[in-house]
PDB file of C-alpha atoms in Angstrom:
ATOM      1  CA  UNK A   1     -18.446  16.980 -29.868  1.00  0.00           C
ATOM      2  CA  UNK A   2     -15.813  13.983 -30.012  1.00  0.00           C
ATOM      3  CA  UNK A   3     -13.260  16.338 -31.043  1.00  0.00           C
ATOM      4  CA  UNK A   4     -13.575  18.635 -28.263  1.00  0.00           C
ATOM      5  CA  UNK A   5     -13.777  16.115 -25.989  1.00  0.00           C
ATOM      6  CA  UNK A   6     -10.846  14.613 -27.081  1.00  0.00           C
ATOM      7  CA  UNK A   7      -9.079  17.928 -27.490  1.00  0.00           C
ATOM      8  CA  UNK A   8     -10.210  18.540 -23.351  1.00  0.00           C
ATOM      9  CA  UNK A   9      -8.826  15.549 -22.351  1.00  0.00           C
ATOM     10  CA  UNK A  10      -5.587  15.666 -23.949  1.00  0.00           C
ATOM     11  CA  UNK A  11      -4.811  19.055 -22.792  1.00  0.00           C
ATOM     12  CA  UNK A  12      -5.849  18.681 -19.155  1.00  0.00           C
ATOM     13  CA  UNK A  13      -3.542  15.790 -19.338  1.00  0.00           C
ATOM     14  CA  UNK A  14      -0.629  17.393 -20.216  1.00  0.00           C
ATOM     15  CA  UNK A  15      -1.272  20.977 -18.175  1.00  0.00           C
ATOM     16  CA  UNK A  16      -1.287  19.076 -15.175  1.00  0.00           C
ATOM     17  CA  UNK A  17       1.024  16.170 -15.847  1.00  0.00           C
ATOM     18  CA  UNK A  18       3.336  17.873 -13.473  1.00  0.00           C
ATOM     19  CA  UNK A  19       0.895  18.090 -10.184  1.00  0.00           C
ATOM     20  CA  UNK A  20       0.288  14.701 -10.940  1.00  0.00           C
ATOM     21  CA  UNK A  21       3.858  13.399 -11.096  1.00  0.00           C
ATOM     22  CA  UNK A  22       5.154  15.253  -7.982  1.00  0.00           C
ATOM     23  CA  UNK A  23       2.151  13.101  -6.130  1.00  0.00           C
ATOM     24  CA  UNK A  24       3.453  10.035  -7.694  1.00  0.00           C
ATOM     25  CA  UNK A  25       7.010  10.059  -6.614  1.00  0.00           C
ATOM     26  CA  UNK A  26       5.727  11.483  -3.166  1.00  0.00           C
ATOM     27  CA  UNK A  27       3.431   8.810  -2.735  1.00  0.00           C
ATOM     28  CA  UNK A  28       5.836   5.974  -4.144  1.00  0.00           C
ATOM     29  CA  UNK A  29       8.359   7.566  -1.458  1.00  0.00           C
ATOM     30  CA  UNK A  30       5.805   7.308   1.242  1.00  0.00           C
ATOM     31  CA  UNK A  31       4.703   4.188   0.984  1.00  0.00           C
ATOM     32  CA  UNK A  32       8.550   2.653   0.520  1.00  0.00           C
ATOM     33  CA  UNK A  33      10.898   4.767   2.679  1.00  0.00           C
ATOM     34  CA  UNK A  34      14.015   2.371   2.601  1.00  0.00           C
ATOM     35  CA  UNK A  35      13.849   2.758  -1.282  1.00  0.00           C
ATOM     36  CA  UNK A  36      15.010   6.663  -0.452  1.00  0.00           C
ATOM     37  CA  UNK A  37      17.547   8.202   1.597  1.00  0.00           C
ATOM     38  CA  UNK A  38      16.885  11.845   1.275  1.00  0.00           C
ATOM     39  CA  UNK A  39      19.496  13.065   3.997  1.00  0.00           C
ATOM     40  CA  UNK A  40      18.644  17.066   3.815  1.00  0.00           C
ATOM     41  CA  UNK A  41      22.089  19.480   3.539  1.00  0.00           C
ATOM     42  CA  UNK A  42      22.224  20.736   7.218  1.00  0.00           C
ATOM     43  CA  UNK A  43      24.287  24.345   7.753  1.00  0.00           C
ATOM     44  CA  UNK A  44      24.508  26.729  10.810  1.00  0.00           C
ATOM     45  CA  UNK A  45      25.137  30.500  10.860  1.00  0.00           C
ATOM     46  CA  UNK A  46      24.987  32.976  13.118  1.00  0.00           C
ATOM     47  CA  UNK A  47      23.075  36.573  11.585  1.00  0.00           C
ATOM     48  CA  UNK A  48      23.590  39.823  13.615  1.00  0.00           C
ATOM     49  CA  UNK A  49      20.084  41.314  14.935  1.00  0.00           C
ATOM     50  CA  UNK A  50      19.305  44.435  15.629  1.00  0.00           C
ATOM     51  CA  UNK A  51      17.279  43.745  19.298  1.00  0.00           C
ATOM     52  CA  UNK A  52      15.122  46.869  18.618  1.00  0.00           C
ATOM     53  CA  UNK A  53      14.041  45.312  15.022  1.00  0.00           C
ATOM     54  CA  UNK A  54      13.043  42.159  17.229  1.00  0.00           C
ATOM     55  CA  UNK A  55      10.759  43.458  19.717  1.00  0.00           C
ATOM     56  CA  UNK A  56       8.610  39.951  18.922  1.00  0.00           C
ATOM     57  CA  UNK A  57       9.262  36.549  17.402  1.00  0.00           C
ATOM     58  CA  UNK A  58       7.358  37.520  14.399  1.00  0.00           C
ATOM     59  CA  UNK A  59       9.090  40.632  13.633  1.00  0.00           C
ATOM     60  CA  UNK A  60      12.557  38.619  14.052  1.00  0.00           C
ATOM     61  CA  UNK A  61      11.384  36.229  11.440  1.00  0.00           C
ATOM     62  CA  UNK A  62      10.333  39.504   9.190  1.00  0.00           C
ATOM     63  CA  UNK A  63      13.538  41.013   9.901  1.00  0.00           C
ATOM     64  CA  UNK A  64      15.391  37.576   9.529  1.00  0.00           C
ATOM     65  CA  UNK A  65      13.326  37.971   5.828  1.00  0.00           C
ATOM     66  CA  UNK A  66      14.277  41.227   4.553  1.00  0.00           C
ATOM     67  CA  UNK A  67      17.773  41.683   6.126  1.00  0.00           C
ATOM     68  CA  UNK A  68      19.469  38.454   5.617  1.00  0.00           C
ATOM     69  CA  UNK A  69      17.795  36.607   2.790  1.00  0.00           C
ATOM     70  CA  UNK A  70      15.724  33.910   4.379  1.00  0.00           C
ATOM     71  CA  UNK A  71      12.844  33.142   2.667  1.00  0.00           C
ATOM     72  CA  UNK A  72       9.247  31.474   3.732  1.00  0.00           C
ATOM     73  CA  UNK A  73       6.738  31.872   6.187  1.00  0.00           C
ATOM     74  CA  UNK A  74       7.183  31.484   9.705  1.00  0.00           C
ATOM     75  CA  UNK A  75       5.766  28.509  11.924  1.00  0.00           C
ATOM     76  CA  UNK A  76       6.331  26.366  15.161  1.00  0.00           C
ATOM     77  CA  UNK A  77       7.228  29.215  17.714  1.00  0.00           C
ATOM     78  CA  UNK A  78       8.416  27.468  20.808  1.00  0.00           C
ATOM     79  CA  UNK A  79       9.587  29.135  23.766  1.00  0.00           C
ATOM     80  CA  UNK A  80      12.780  26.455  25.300  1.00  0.00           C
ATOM     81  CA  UNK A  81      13.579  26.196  29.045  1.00  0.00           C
ATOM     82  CA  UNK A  82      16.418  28.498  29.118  1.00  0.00           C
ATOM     83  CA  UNK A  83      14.479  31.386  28.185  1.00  0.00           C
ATOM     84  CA  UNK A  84      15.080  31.532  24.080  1.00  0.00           C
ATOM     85  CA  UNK A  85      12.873  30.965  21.334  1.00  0.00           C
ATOM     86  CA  UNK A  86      12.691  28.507  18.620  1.00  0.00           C
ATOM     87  CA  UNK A  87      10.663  29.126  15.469  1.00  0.00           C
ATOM     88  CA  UNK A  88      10.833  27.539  11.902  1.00  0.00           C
ATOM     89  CA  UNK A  89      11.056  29.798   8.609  1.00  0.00           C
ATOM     90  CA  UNK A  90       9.587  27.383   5.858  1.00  0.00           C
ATOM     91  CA  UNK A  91       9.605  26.927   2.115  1.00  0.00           C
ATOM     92  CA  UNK A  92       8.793  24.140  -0.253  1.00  0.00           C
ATOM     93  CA  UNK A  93      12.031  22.257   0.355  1.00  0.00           C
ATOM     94  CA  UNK A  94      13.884  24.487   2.945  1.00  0.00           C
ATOM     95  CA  UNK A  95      13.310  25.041   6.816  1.00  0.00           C
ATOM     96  CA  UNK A  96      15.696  27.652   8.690  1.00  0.00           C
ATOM     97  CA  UNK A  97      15.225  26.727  12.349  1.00  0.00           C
ATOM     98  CA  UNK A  98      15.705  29.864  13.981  1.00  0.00           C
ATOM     99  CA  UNK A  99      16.903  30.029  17.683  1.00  0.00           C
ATOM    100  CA  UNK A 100      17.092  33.455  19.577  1.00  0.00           C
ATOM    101  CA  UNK A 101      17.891  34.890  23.198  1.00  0.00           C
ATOM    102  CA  UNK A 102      15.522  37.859  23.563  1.00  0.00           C
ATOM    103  CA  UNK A 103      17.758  41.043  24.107  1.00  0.00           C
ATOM    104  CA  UNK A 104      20.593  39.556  22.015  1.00  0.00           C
ATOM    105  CA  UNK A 105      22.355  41.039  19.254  1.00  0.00           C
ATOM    106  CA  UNK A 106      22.441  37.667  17.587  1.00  0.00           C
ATOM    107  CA  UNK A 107      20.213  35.086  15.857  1.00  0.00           C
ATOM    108  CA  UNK A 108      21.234  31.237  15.205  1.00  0.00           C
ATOM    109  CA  UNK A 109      20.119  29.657  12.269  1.00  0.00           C
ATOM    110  CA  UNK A 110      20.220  25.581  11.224  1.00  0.00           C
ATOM    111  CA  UNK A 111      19.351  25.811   7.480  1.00  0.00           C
ATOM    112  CA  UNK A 112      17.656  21.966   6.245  1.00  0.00           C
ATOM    113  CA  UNK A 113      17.883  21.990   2.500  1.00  0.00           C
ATOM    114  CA  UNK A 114      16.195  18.954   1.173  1.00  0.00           C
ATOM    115  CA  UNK A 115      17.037  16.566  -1.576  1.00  0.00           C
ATOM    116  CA  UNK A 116      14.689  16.262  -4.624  1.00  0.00           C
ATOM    117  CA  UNK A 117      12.447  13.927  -3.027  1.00  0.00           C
ATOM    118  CA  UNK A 118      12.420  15.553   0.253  1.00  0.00           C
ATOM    119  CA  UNK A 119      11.182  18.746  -1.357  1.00  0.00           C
ATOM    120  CA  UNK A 120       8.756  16.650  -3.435  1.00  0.00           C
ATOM    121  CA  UNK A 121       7.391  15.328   0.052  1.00  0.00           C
ATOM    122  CA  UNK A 122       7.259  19.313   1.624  1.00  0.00           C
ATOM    123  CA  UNK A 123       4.869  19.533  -1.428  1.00  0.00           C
ATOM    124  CA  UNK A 124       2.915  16.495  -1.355  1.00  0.00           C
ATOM    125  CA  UNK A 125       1.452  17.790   2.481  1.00  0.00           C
ATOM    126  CA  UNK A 126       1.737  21.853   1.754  1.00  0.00           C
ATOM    127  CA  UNK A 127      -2.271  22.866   0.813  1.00  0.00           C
ATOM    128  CA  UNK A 128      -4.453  26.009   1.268  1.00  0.00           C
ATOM    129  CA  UNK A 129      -3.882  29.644   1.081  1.00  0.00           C
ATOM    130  CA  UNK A 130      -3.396  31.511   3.643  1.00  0.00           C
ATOM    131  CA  UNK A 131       0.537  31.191   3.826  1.00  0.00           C
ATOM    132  CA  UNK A 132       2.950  34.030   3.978  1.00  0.00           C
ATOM    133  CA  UNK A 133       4.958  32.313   1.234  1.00  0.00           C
ATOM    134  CA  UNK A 134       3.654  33.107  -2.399  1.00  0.00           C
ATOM    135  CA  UNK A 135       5.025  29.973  -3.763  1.00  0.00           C
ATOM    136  CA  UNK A 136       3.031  27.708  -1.334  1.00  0.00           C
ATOM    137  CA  UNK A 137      -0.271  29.545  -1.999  1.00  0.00           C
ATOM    138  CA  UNK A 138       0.475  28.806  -5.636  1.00  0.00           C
ATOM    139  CA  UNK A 139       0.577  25.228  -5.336  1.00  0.00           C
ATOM    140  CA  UNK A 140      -1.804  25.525  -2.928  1.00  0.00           C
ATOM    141  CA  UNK A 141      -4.116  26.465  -5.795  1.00  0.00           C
ATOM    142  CA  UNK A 142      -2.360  23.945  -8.572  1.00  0.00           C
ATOM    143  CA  UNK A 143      -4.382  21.197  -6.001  1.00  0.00           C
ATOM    144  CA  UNK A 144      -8.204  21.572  -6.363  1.00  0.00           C
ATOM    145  CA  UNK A 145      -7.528  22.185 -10.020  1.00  0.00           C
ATOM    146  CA  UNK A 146      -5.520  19.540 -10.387  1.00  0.00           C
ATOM    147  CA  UNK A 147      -8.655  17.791  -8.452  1.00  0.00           C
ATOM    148  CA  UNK A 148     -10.964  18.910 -10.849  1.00  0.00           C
ATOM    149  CA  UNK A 149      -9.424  18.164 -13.418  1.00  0.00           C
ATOM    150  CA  UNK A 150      -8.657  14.256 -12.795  1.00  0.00           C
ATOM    151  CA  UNK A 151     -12.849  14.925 -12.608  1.00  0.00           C
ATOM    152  CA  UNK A 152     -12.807  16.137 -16.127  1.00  0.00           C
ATOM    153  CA  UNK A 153     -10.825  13.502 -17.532  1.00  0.00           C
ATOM    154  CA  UNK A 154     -12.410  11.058 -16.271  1.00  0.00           C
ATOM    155  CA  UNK A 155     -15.530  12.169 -17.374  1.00  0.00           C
ATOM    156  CA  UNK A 156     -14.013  12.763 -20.977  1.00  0.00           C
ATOM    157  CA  UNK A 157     -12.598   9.518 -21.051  1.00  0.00           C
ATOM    158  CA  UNK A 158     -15.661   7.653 -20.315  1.00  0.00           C
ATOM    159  CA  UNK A 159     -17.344   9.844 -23.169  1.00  0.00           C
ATOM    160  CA  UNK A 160     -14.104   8.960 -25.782  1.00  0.00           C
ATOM    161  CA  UNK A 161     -14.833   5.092 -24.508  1.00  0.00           C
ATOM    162  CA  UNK A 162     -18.116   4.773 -25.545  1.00  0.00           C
ATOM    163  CA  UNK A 163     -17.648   6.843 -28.651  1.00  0.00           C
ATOM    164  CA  UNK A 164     -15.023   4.667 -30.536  1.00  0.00           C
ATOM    165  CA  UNK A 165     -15.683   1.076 -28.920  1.00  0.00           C
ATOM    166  CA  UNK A 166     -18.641  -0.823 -30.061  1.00  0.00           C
ATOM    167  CA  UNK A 167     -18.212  -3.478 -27.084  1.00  0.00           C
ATOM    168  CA  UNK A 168     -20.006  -1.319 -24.342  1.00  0.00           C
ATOM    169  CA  UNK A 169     -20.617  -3.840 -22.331  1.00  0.00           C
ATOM    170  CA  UNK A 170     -17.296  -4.325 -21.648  1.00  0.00           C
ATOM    171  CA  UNK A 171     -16.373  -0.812 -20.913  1.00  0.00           C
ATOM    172  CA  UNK A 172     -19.316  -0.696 -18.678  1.00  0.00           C
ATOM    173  CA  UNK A 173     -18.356  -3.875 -16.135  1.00  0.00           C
ATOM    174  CA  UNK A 174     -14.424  -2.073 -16.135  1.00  0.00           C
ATOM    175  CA  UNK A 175     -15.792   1.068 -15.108  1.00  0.00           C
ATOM    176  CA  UNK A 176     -18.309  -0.425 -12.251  1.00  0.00           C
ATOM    177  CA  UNK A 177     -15.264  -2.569 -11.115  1.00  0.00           C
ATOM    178  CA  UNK A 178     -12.740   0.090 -11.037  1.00  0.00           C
ATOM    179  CA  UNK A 179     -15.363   2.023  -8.916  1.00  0.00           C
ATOM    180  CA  UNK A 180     -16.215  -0.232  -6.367  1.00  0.00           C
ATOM    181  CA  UNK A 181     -12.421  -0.926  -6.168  1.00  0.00           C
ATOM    182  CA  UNK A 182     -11.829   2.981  -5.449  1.00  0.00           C
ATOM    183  CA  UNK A 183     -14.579   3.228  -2.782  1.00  0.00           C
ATOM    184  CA  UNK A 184     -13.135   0.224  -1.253  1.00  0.00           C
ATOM    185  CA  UNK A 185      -9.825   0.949  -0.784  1.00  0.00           C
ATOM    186  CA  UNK A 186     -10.561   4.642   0.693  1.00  0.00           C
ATOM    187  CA  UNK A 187     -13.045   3.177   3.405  1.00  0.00           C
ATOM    188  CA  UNK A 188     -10.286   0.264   4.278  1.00  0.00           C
ATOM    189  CA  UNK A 189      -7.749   3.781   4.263  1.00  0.00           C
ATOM    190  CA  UNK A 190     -10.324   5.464   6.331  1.00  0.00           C
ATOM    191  CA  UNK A 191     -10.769   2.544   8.869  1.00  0.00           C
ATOM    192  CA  UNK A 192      -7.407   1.728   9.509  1.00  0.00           C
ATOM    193  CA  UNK A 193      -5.938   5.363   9.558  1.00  0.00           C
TER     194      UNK A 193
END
């Protein structure tokens, strides 16, 4: 039993190693902005549309898609004073805000490519599945398991503890301090967020 335990926790460590790490430099970036300067790479274009192919906002953005490259799933549709529309194609680590006249044979597009840690941060808040972008729904389900399985090392490390050190008593006050610590800090989160 010790050596599948030990075999368990080793290998969930180092399958999701990665999940973990993009959370760490997220979180290190979130918590000490002025450490960072991730200034994203900003280009405009113009791409010819076909008016009948855009007959709505949605179908722009599919057309936008499958003509011209752009990749993601499209969000934010606002409607601006002069009559156009504004909606955001998005992808871990890209946005193409998307700006059209309807009736016009033309589509403006600002492209936001973000640095390292700027894409980093699009994945530390991207969850769930139902996004039009594969990739997001991918990660989207790297994030329970990645959940469960901080669970399942943590449970398999307790096990290994007790299994090699004689001194349980010691083991036993670490893990009862480390847990009230944890509940303690998420209800201070809780109250001041």
């Amino acid at each position: 039993m010790y050596r599948l335990m030990r075999n368990v926790h080793l290998a969930i460590g180092l399958v999701f190693a990665l999940a973990l790490g993009v959370y760490l430099l997220s979180s290190v970036r979130l918590a000490h902005r002025s450490w960072f300067s991730p200034s994203p790479t900003v280009t405009e274009a113009t791409f010819p549309v076909d008016p009948a192919q855009a007959g709505t906002l949605r179908a722009l953005g599919h057309y936008l898609i499958t003509e011209h490259g752009l990749r993601g799933e499209i969000t934010r549709i606002d409607p601006a004073d002069d009559g156009s529309f504004k909606f955001v194609i998005r992808r871990l680590g890209t946005n193409y805000q998307v700006q059209y006249m309807p009736g016009s044979a033309e589509a403006q597009v600002r492209t936001n490519r973000l640095a390292f840690i700027g894409m980093l941060m699009s994945m530390h808040f991207s969850h769930g599945f139902w996004h039009e972008d594969a990739l997001i729904n991918v990660w989207g389900a790297v994030l329970p398991l990645t959940s469960l399985a901080l669970f399942a090392m943590g449970v398999t490390g307790i096990y290994l503890w007790f299994k090699t050190c004689e001194e349980r008593l010691v083991g036993s006050v670490l893990l009862a301090v480390g847990l009230v610590f944890a509940i303690t800090l998420m209800v201070v989160v809780r109250v001041q967020g």
